Amino acid sequence: TGLVHLSINNKSIAFPDFRDGKVWLKTLNNKTHQNNRLGLQVFRKITDTIPLKLTTHIKLDVSGQQREVILEGALLDGFIPGAVHSRLPSQIDINGRLKIQVRPGQWTIEVSAIHQQLLNQIVLPEFKKPWHEDEIWVLDQQPHLRLIKVVDKNSIDPSQIQLPLQWKKYPAY
């Protein structure tokens, strides 16, 4: 991973054209892509440990030109980021937003976080687009540590949804 700042004739190029691992100084097609779309599926796993772990698994379906996308929602309030696993250049900024340099294709990003305080509830706040309003959560309970009660959420059959394979053994909501 590296940071690239490109300027041509003293004009800064915000998003250099990367193809096949190379930076192109001049693009043959100067048309602006109008088919920039971003599909998002979000899955979260709560792991009942001390401290409590939250893993957010994001599936991206990207079309159009490469660009930077900022997603609010990868971190929940009160959670501290641990790691971001992605094949796309990604980072979490100081406001907890996930910045990604997307390019066409299907990608997965996994963000892990912990909550160090005593937690009585986890509430999903409203997020801005393109974050999807529906998420699927799984719960890896440890009854010897504490009892967790899921309130006002419908249980889902994990074998009927596109959960990450290793998460299908947990109850889903």
Coordinates of N, CA and C in Angstrom, one line a residue:
T1 N 0.8 -1.2 0.0 CA 0.0 0.0 0.0 C 0.9 1.2 0.0
G2 N 0.5 2.2 -0.8 CA 1.3 3.4 -0.8 C 0.4 4.6 -1.1
L3 N 0.9 5.8 -0.8 CA 0.1 7.0 -1.1 C 0.7 7.6 -2.3
V4 N -0.1 8.0 -3.3 CA 0.3 8.6 -4.5 C -0.3 10.0 -4.7
H5 N 0.5 11.0 -4.9 CA 0.0 12.3 -5.2 C 0.5 12.6 -6.6
L6 N -0.4 12.9 -7.5 CA 0.0 13.2 -8.9 C -0.4 14.6 -9.3
S7 N 0.5 15.3 -9.9 CA 0.1 16.6 -10.5 C 0.7 16.7 -11.8
I8 N 0.0 17.1 -12.8 CA 0.4 17.3 -14.2 C 0.2 18.7 -14.6
N9 N 1.3 19.4 -15.0 CA 1.3 20.8 -15.3 C 0.7 21.6 -14.2
N10 N 1.2 21.4 -13.0 CA 0.8 22.0 -11.7 C -0.7 21.9 -11.4
K11 N -1.3 20.9 -12.0 CA -2.7 20.7 -11.7 C -2.8 19.3 -11.0
S12 N -3.4 19.4 -9.8 CA -3.4 18.1 -9.0 C -4.5 17.2 -9.5
I13 N -4.2 15.9 -9.6 CA -5.1 14.9 -10.1 C -5.6 14.2 -8.9
A14 N -6.9 14.3 -8.6 CA -7.4 13.8 -7.4 C -7.4 12.2 -7.4
F15 N -7.8 11.6 -8.5 CA -7.8 10.2 -8.6 C -7.0 9.7 -9.8
P16 N -5.7 9.4 -9.6 CA -4.9 9.0 -10.8 C -5.5 7.7 -11.3
D17 N -5.3 7.4 -12.6 CA -5.8 6.2 -13.3 C -4.8 5.1 -13.0
F18 N -5.3 4.1 -12.2 CA -4.5 2.9 -12.0 C -5.0 1.8 -12.8
R19 N -4.2 1.1 -13.5 CA -4.6 -0.1 -14.3 C -3.4 -1.1 -14.2
D20 N -3.7 -2.3 -13.9 CA -2.7 -3.4 -13.8 C -1.5 -3.0 -13.0
G21 N -1.8 -2.3 -11.9 CA -0.7 -2.0 -10.9 C 0.2 -0.9 -11.4
K22 N -0.2 -0.1 -12.5 CA 0.6 1.0 -13.0 C -0.3 2.3 -12.9
V23 N 0.4 3.4 -12.8 CA -0.2 4.7 -12.8 C -0.1 5.2 -14.2
W24 N -1.3 5.6 -14.8 CA -1.3 6.1 -16.2 C -1.4 7.6 -16.1
L25 N -0.4 8.3 -16.7 CA -0.4 9.7 -16.6 C -1.4 10.4 -17.6
K26 N -1.8 9.7 -18.6 CA -2.8 10.2 -19.5 C -3.8 9.1 -19.8
T27 N -5.1 9.4 -19.7 CA -6.1 8.4 -19.9 C -6.7 8.7 -21.3
L28 N -6.8 7.6 -22.0 CA -7.4 7.7 -23.4 C -8.8 8.1 -23.4
N29 N -9.6 7.7 -22.4 CA -11.0 8.0 -22.4 C -11.2 9.1 -21.3
N30 N -11.4 10.3 -21.7 CA -11.6 11.4 -20.7 C -13.0 11.6 -20.3
K31 N -14.0 10.8 -20.9 CA -15.4 11.0 -20.5 C -15.6 10.6 -19.0
T32 N -16.4 11.4 -18.4 CA -16.8 11.1 -17.0 C -17.7 9.9 -17.0
H33 N -17.4 8.9 -16.2 CA -18.3 7.7 -16.1 C -19.6 8.1 -15.4
Q34 N -20.7 7.8 -16.0 CA -22.0 8.1 -15.4 C -22.6 6.9 -14.7
N35 N -22.0 5.7 -14.8 CA -22.5 4.5 -14.2 C -21.8 4.2 -12.9
N36 N -21.5 5.2 -12.1 CA -20.9 4.9 -10.8 C -22.0 4.4 -9.9
R37 N -21.9 3.2 -9.5 CA -22.9 2.6 -8.6 C -22.1 1.8 -7.5
L38 N -22.7 1.7 -6.4 CA -22.1 1.0 -5.2 C -23.2 0.3 -4.5
G39 N -23.1 -1.1 -4.6 CA -24.0 -1.9 -3.9 C -23.3 -2.4 -2.6
L40 N -24.1 -2.5 -1.5 CA -23.6 -2.7 -0.2 C -24.4 -3.8 0.5
Q41 N -23.7 -4.7 1.1 CA -24.4 -5.7 2.1 C -23.5 -5.7 3.3
V42 N -24.2 -5.6 4.5 CA -23.5 -5.5 5.7 C -23.9 -6.6 6.7
F43 N -22.9 -7.2 7.3 CA -23.1 -8.3 8.2 C -22.2 -8.0 9.4
R44 N -22.8 -8.2 10.6 CA -22.0 -7.9 11.8 C -22.0 -9.1 12.7
K45 N -20.9 -9.4 13.4 CA -20.8 -10.5 14.4 C -20.4 -9.9 15.7
I46 N -21.2 -10.2 16.7 CA -20.9 -9.8 18.1 C -20.3 -11.0 18.7
T47 N -19.1 -10.9 19.2 CA -18.4 -12.0 19.9 C -18.3 -11.6 21.4
D48 N -19.0 -12.4 22.2 CA -19.1 -12.1 23.6 C -17.8 -12.5 24.3
T49 N -16.9 -11.6 24.4 CA -15.6 -11.8 25.1 C -15.4 -10.6 26.0
I50 N -14.4 -10.6 26.7 CA -14.0 -9.4 27.5 C -12.7 -8.9 26.9
P51 N -12.6 -7.8 26.3 CA -13.8 -6.9 25.9 C -14.6 -7.4 24.8
L52 N -15.8 -6.9 24.7 CA -16.8 -7.3 23.6 C -16.2 -7.0 22.3
K53 N -16.3 -7.9 21.3 CA -15.7 -7.7 20.0 C -16.9 -7.6 19.0
L54 N -16.7 -6.7 18.0 CA -17.7 -6.5 16.9 C -16.9 -6.6 15.6
T55 N -17.3 -7.5 14.8 CA -16.7 -7.6 13.4 C -17.7 -7.2 12.4
T56 N -17.4 -6.2 11.6 CA -18.3 -5.8 10.5 C -17.8 -6.2 9.2
H57 N -18.6 -7.0 8.5 CA -18.2 -7.6 7.2 C -19.0 -6.9 6.1
I58 N -18.3 -6.2 5.2 CA -19.0 -5.4 4.2 C -18.7 -6.0 2.8
K59 N -19.8 -6.3 2.1 CA -19.6 -6.8 0.7 C -19.9 -5.6 -0.2
L60 N -19.0 -5.3 -1.1 CA -19.2 -4.2 -2.0 C -19.3 -4.7 -3.4
D61 N -20.2 -4.1 -4.2 CA -20.4 -4.4 -5.6 C -20.3 -3.0 -6.3
V62 N -19.1 -2.8 -6.9 CA -18.7 -1.5 -7.5 C -18.7 -1.5 -9.0
S63 N -19.3 -0.5 -9.6 CA -19.2 -0.3 -11.0 C -18.9 1.2 -11.3
G64 N -18.5 1.5 -12.5 CA -18.1 2.8 -12.9 C -16.6 3.1 -12.7
Q65 N -16.2 4.3 -12.5 CA -14.8 4.6 -12.4 C -14.3 4.4 -11.0
Q66 N -13.0 4.3 -10.8 CA -12.4 4.2 -9.5 C -12.6 5.6 -8.8
R67 N -12.8 5.6 -7.5 CA -13.1 6.8 -6.8 C -12.9 6.5 -5.3
E68 N -12.9 7.6 -4.5 CA -12.9 7.4 -3.0 C -14.4 7.4 -2.5
V69 N -14.7 6.5 -1.7 CA -16.0 6.4 -1.0 C -15.8 6.5 0.5
I70 N -16.7 7.3 1.1 CA -16.6 7.4 2.6 C -17.9 6.8 3.1
L71 N -17.7 5.8 4.0 CA -18.9 5.1 4.6 C -18.9 5.4 6.1
E72 N -20.1 5.9 6.5 CA -20.3 6.0 7.9 C -21.1 4.8 8.4
G73 N -20.7 4.1 9.4 CA -21.4 2.9 9.8 C -20.6 1.7 10.1
A74 N -19.3 1.7 9.6 CA -18.5 0.6 9.9 C -18.2 0.4 11.3
L75 N -18.2 1.5 12.1 CA -18.0 1.5 13.5 C -19.2 2.0 14.2
L76 N -19.6 1.3 15.3 CA -20.7 1.8 16.1 C -20.2 2.7 17.2
D77 N -21.1 3.5 17.7 CA -20.7 4.4 18.8 C -20.1 3.7 20.0
G78 N -19.0 4.2 20.5 CA -18.4 3.6 21.6 C -17.4 2.5 21.3
F79 N -17.3 2.1 20.1 CA -16.4 1.0 19.7 C -15.1 1.6 19.2
I80 N -14.0 0.9 19.5 CA -12.6 1.3 19.2 C -12.2 0.4 18.0
P81 N -11.7 1.0 16.9 CA -11.3 0.2 15.8 C -10.0 -0.6 16.1
G82 N -10.0 -1.8 15.6 CA -8.9 -2.7 15.8 C -8.1 -2.9 14.5
A83 N -8.8 -3.4 13.5 CA -8.1 -3.6 12.2 C -9.1 -3.5 11.1
V84 N -8.5 -3.3 9.9 CA -9.3 -3.3 8.6 C -8.6 -4.2 7.7
H85 N -9.4 -5.2 7.2 CA -8.8 -6.2 6.3 C -9.5 -6.0 5.0
S86 N -8.7 -5.6 3.9 CA -9.3 -5.3 2.6 C -8.2 -5.4 1.6
R87 N -8.7 -5.8 0.3 CA -7.7 -5.7 -0.8 C -7.7 -4.4 -1.5
L88 N -8.7 -3.5 -1.0 CA -8.7 -2.1 -1.5 C -8.0 -1.2 -0.5
P89 N -7.4 -0.1 -0.9 CA -6.8 0.8 0.0 C -7.9 1.4 0.9
S90 N -7.8 1.2 2.2 CA -8.9 1.6 3.2 C -8.3 2.1 4.4
Q91 N -9.0 3.0 5.1 CA -8.6 3.5 6.4 C -9.8 4.0 7.2
I92 N -9.7 4.0 8.5 CA -10.7 4.6 9.3 C -10.2 5.9 9.8
D93 N -10.9 7.0 9.6 CA -10.5 8.3 10.0 C -10.8 8.6 11.4
I94 N -10.4 9.7 12.0 CA -10.6 10.0 13.4 C -12.1 10.1 13.8
N95 N -13.0 10.3 12.8 CA -14.4 10.4 13.1 C -15.1 9.0 13.0
G96 N -14.3 8.0 12.7 CA -14.8 6.6 12.6 C -15.4 6.3 11.3
R97 N -15.2 7.1 10.3 CA -15.7 6.8 8.9 C -14.7 6.0 8.2
L98 N -15.2 5.1 7.4 CA -14.3 4.2 6.6 C -14.1 4.8 5.2
K99 N -12.9 5.1 4.9 CA -12.5 5.7 3.5 C -12.0 4.6 2.7
I100 N -12.5 4.4 1.5 CA -12.1 3.3 0.6 C -11.8 3.9 -0.8
Q101 N -10.7 3.4 -1.4 CA -10.5 3.7 -2.8 C -11.1 2.6 -3.6
V102 N -12.3 2.7 -4.1 CA -13.0 1.6 -4.8 C -12.6 1.6 -6.2
R103 N -12.7 0.5 -6.8 CA -12.6 0.3 -8.3 C -13.6 -0.8 -8.6
P104 N -14.0 -0.9 -9.9 CA -15.0 -1.9 -10.3 C -14.7 -3.3 -9.9
G105 N -15.7 -4.0 -9.4 CA -15.6 -5.4 -9.0 C -16.4 -5.7 -7.8
Q106 N -16.2 -6.9 -7.3 CA -16.8 -7.3 -6.0 C -15.7 -7.4 -5.0
W107 N -15.9 -6.8 -3.8 CA -14.9 -6.7 -2.8 C -15.5 -7.0 -1.4
T108 N -14.7 -7.4 -0.5 CA -15.1 -7.6 0.9 C -14.1 -6.8 1.8
I109 N -14.7 -6.2 2.8 CA -13.9 -5.4 3.8 C -14.4 -5.9 5.1
E110 N -13.4 -6.2 6.0 CA -13.8 -6.6 7.4 C -13.1 -5.6 8.3
V111 N -14.0 -5.0 9.2 CA -13.5 -4.1 10.2 C -13.8 -4.7 11.6
S112 N -12.7 -4.8 12.4 CA -12.9 -5.4 13.7 C -12.7 -4.2 14.8
A113 N -13.5 -4.3 15.8 CA -13.5 -3.3 16.8 C -13.9 -3.9 18.2
I114 N -13.5 -3.2 19.3 CA -13.8 -3.7 20.6 C -14.6 -2.6 21.4
H115 N -15.3 -3.0 22.4 CA -15.9 -2.0 23.3 C -15.4 -2.3 24.7
Q116 N -14.7 -1.3 25.3 CA -14.0 -1.6 26.6 C -14.9 -1.4 27.8
Q117 N -16.0 -0.7 27.7 CA -16.9 -0.4 28.8 C -17.9 -1.4 29.0
L118 N -18.6 -1.4 30.2 CA -19.7 -2.3 30.4 C -20.8 -1.8 29.5
L119 N -21.4 -2.8 28.8 CA -22.4 -2.5 27.8 C -23.7 -3.1 28.1
N120 N -24.8 -2.3 28.2 CA -26.1 -2.8 28.5 C -26.9 -3.1 27.2
Q121 N -26.6 -2.3 26.2 CA -27.3 -2.5 24.9 C -26.5 -2.0 23.7
I122 N -26.8 -2.5 22.6 CA -26.2 -2.0 21.3 C -27.3 -1.6 20.5
V123 N -27.3 -0.3 20.1 CA -28.3 0.3 19.3 C -27.7 0.7 17.9
L124 N -28.4 0.3 16.9 CA -27.9 0.7 15.5 C -28.5 2.0 15.2
P125 N -27.6 3.0 15.1 CA -28.1 4.4 14.7 C -28.4 4.5 13.2
E126 N -29.1 5.5 12.8 CA -29.3 5.7 11.4 C -28.1 6.3 10.7
F127 N -27.8 5.7 9.6 CA -26.6 6.1 8.8 C -27.0 6.8 7.5
K128 N -26.0 7.5 7.0 CA -26.2 8.2 5.7 C -26.0 7.2 4.5
K129 N -26.6 7.5 3.4 CA -26.4 6.7 2.2 C -24.9 6.8 1.8
P130 N -24.3 5.8 1.3 CA -24.8 4.6 0.7 C -25.0 3.5 1.6
W131 N -24.7 3.7 3.0 CA -24.9 2.6 3.9 C -26.3 2.1 3.9
H132 N -26.4 0.8 3.9 CA -27.7 0.1 3.7 C -28.4 0.1 5.1
E133 N -29.7 0.4 5.1 CA -30.4 0.4 6.3 C -30.7 -0.9 7.0
D134 N -30.6 -2.0 6.2 CA -30.8 -3.4 6.7 C -29.4 -4.0 6.9
E135 N -29.2 -4.6 8.0 CA -28.0 -5.4 8.3 C -28.4 -6.7 8.9
I136 N -27.5 -7.7 8.8 CA -27.7 -9.0 9.4 C -26.7 -9.1 10.4
W137 N -27.1 -9.5 11.6 CA -26.2 -9.7 12.8 C -26.2 -11.1 13.2
V138 N -25.0 -11.6 13.6 CA -24.9 -12.9 14.3 C -24.3 -12.7 15.6
L139 N -24.6 -13.7 16.5 CA -24.2 -13.5 17.9 C -23.5 -14.8 18.3
D140 N -22.2 -14.6 18.7 CA -21.4 -15.7 19.3 C -21.4 -15.5 20.8
Q141 N -22.4 -16.2 21.4 CA -22.6 -16.0 22.9 C -21.6 -16.8 23.7
Q142 N -21.3 -16.4 24.9 CA -20.5 -17.1 25.9 C -21.3 -17.0 27.2
P143 N -22.3 -18.0 27.3 CA -23.2 -17.9 28.5 C -22.4 -17.9 29.9
H144 N -21.2 -18.4 29.9 CA -20.5 -18.5 31.2 C -20.0 -17.1 31.5
L145 N -19.9 -16.1 30.6 CA -19.5 -14.8 30.8 C -20.7 -13.9 31.2
R146 N -21.8 -13.9 30.4 CA -22.9 -13.1 30.6 C -24.1 -13.6 29.8
L147 N -25.3 -13.2 30.1 CA -26.4 -13.5 29.3 C -26.8 -12.4 28.4
I148 N -27.0 -12.7 27.2 CA -27.4 -11.7 26.2 C -28.8 -12.0 25.7
K149 N -29.6 -10.9 25.6 CA -31.0 -11.1 25.2 C -31.2 -10.2 24.0
V150 N -31.7 -10.8 22.9 CA -32.0 -10.0 21.7 C -33.4 -9.6 21.7
V151 N -33.7 -8.3 21.6 CA -35.0 -7.8 21.8 C -35.5 -7.2 20.5
D152 N -36.8 -7.5 20.2 CA -37.5 -6.9 19.0 C -36.8 -7.1 17.7
K153 N -36.1 -8.2 17.5 CA -35.5 -8.6 16.2 C -35.9 -9.9 15.8
N154 N -36.1 -10.1 14.5 CA -36.5 -11.4 14.0 C -35.3 -12.3 13.8
S155 N -35.5 -13.6 14.2 CA -34.4 -14.6 13.9 C -34.5 -15.0 12.4
I156 N -33.3 -15.2 11.8 CA -33.2 -15.6 10.4 C -32.4 -16.9 10.3
D157 N -32.8 -17.7 9.4 CA -32.1 -19.0 9.2 C -30.8 -18.7 8.5
P158 N -29.6 -18.9 9.2 CA -28.3 -18.5 8.6 C -28.0 -19.2 7.3
S159 N -28.6 -20.4 7.1 CA -28.3 -21.1 5.8 C -29.0 -20.5 4.6
Q160 N -30.0 -19.6 4.8 CA -30.7 -19.0 3.7 C -30.2 -17.7 3.3
I161 N -29.1 -17.2 3.9 CA -28.6 -15.8 3.6 C -27.1 -15.9 3.2
Q162 N -26.6 -14.9 2.7 CA -25.2 -14.8 2.2 C -24.2 -14.4 3.3
L163 N -24.3 -15.0 4.5 CA -23.4 -14.8 5.5 C -22.0 -15.3 5.1
P164 N -21.0 -14.7 5.7 CA -19.6 -15.3 5.6 C -19.8 -16.8 6.1
L165 N -19.1 -17.7 5.4 CA -19.3 -19.1 5.7 C -19.0 -19.5 7.1
Q166 N -18.0 -19.0 7.7 CA -17.7 -19.4 9.1 C -18.7 -18.8 10.1
W167 N -19.6 -17.9 9.7 CA -20.6 -17.3 10.6 C -21.9 -18.0 10.6
K168 N -22.1 -19.0 9.7 CA -23.4 -19.6 9.5 C -23.8 -20.5 10.7
K169 N -22.8 -20.8 11.6 CA -23.1 -21.6 12.8 C -23.7 -20.8 13.9
Y170 N -23.8 -19.5 13.8 CA -24.3 -18.7 14.9 C -25.8 -18.3 14.6
P171 N -26.5 -17.9 15.6 CA -27.9 -17.4 15.4 C -27.8 -16.1 14.7
A172 N -28.7 -15.9 13.7 CA -28.7 -14.6 12.9 C -30.0 -13.8 13.2
Y173 N -29.9 -12.5 13.1 CA -31.0 -11.6 13.3 C -31.0 -10.5 12.3

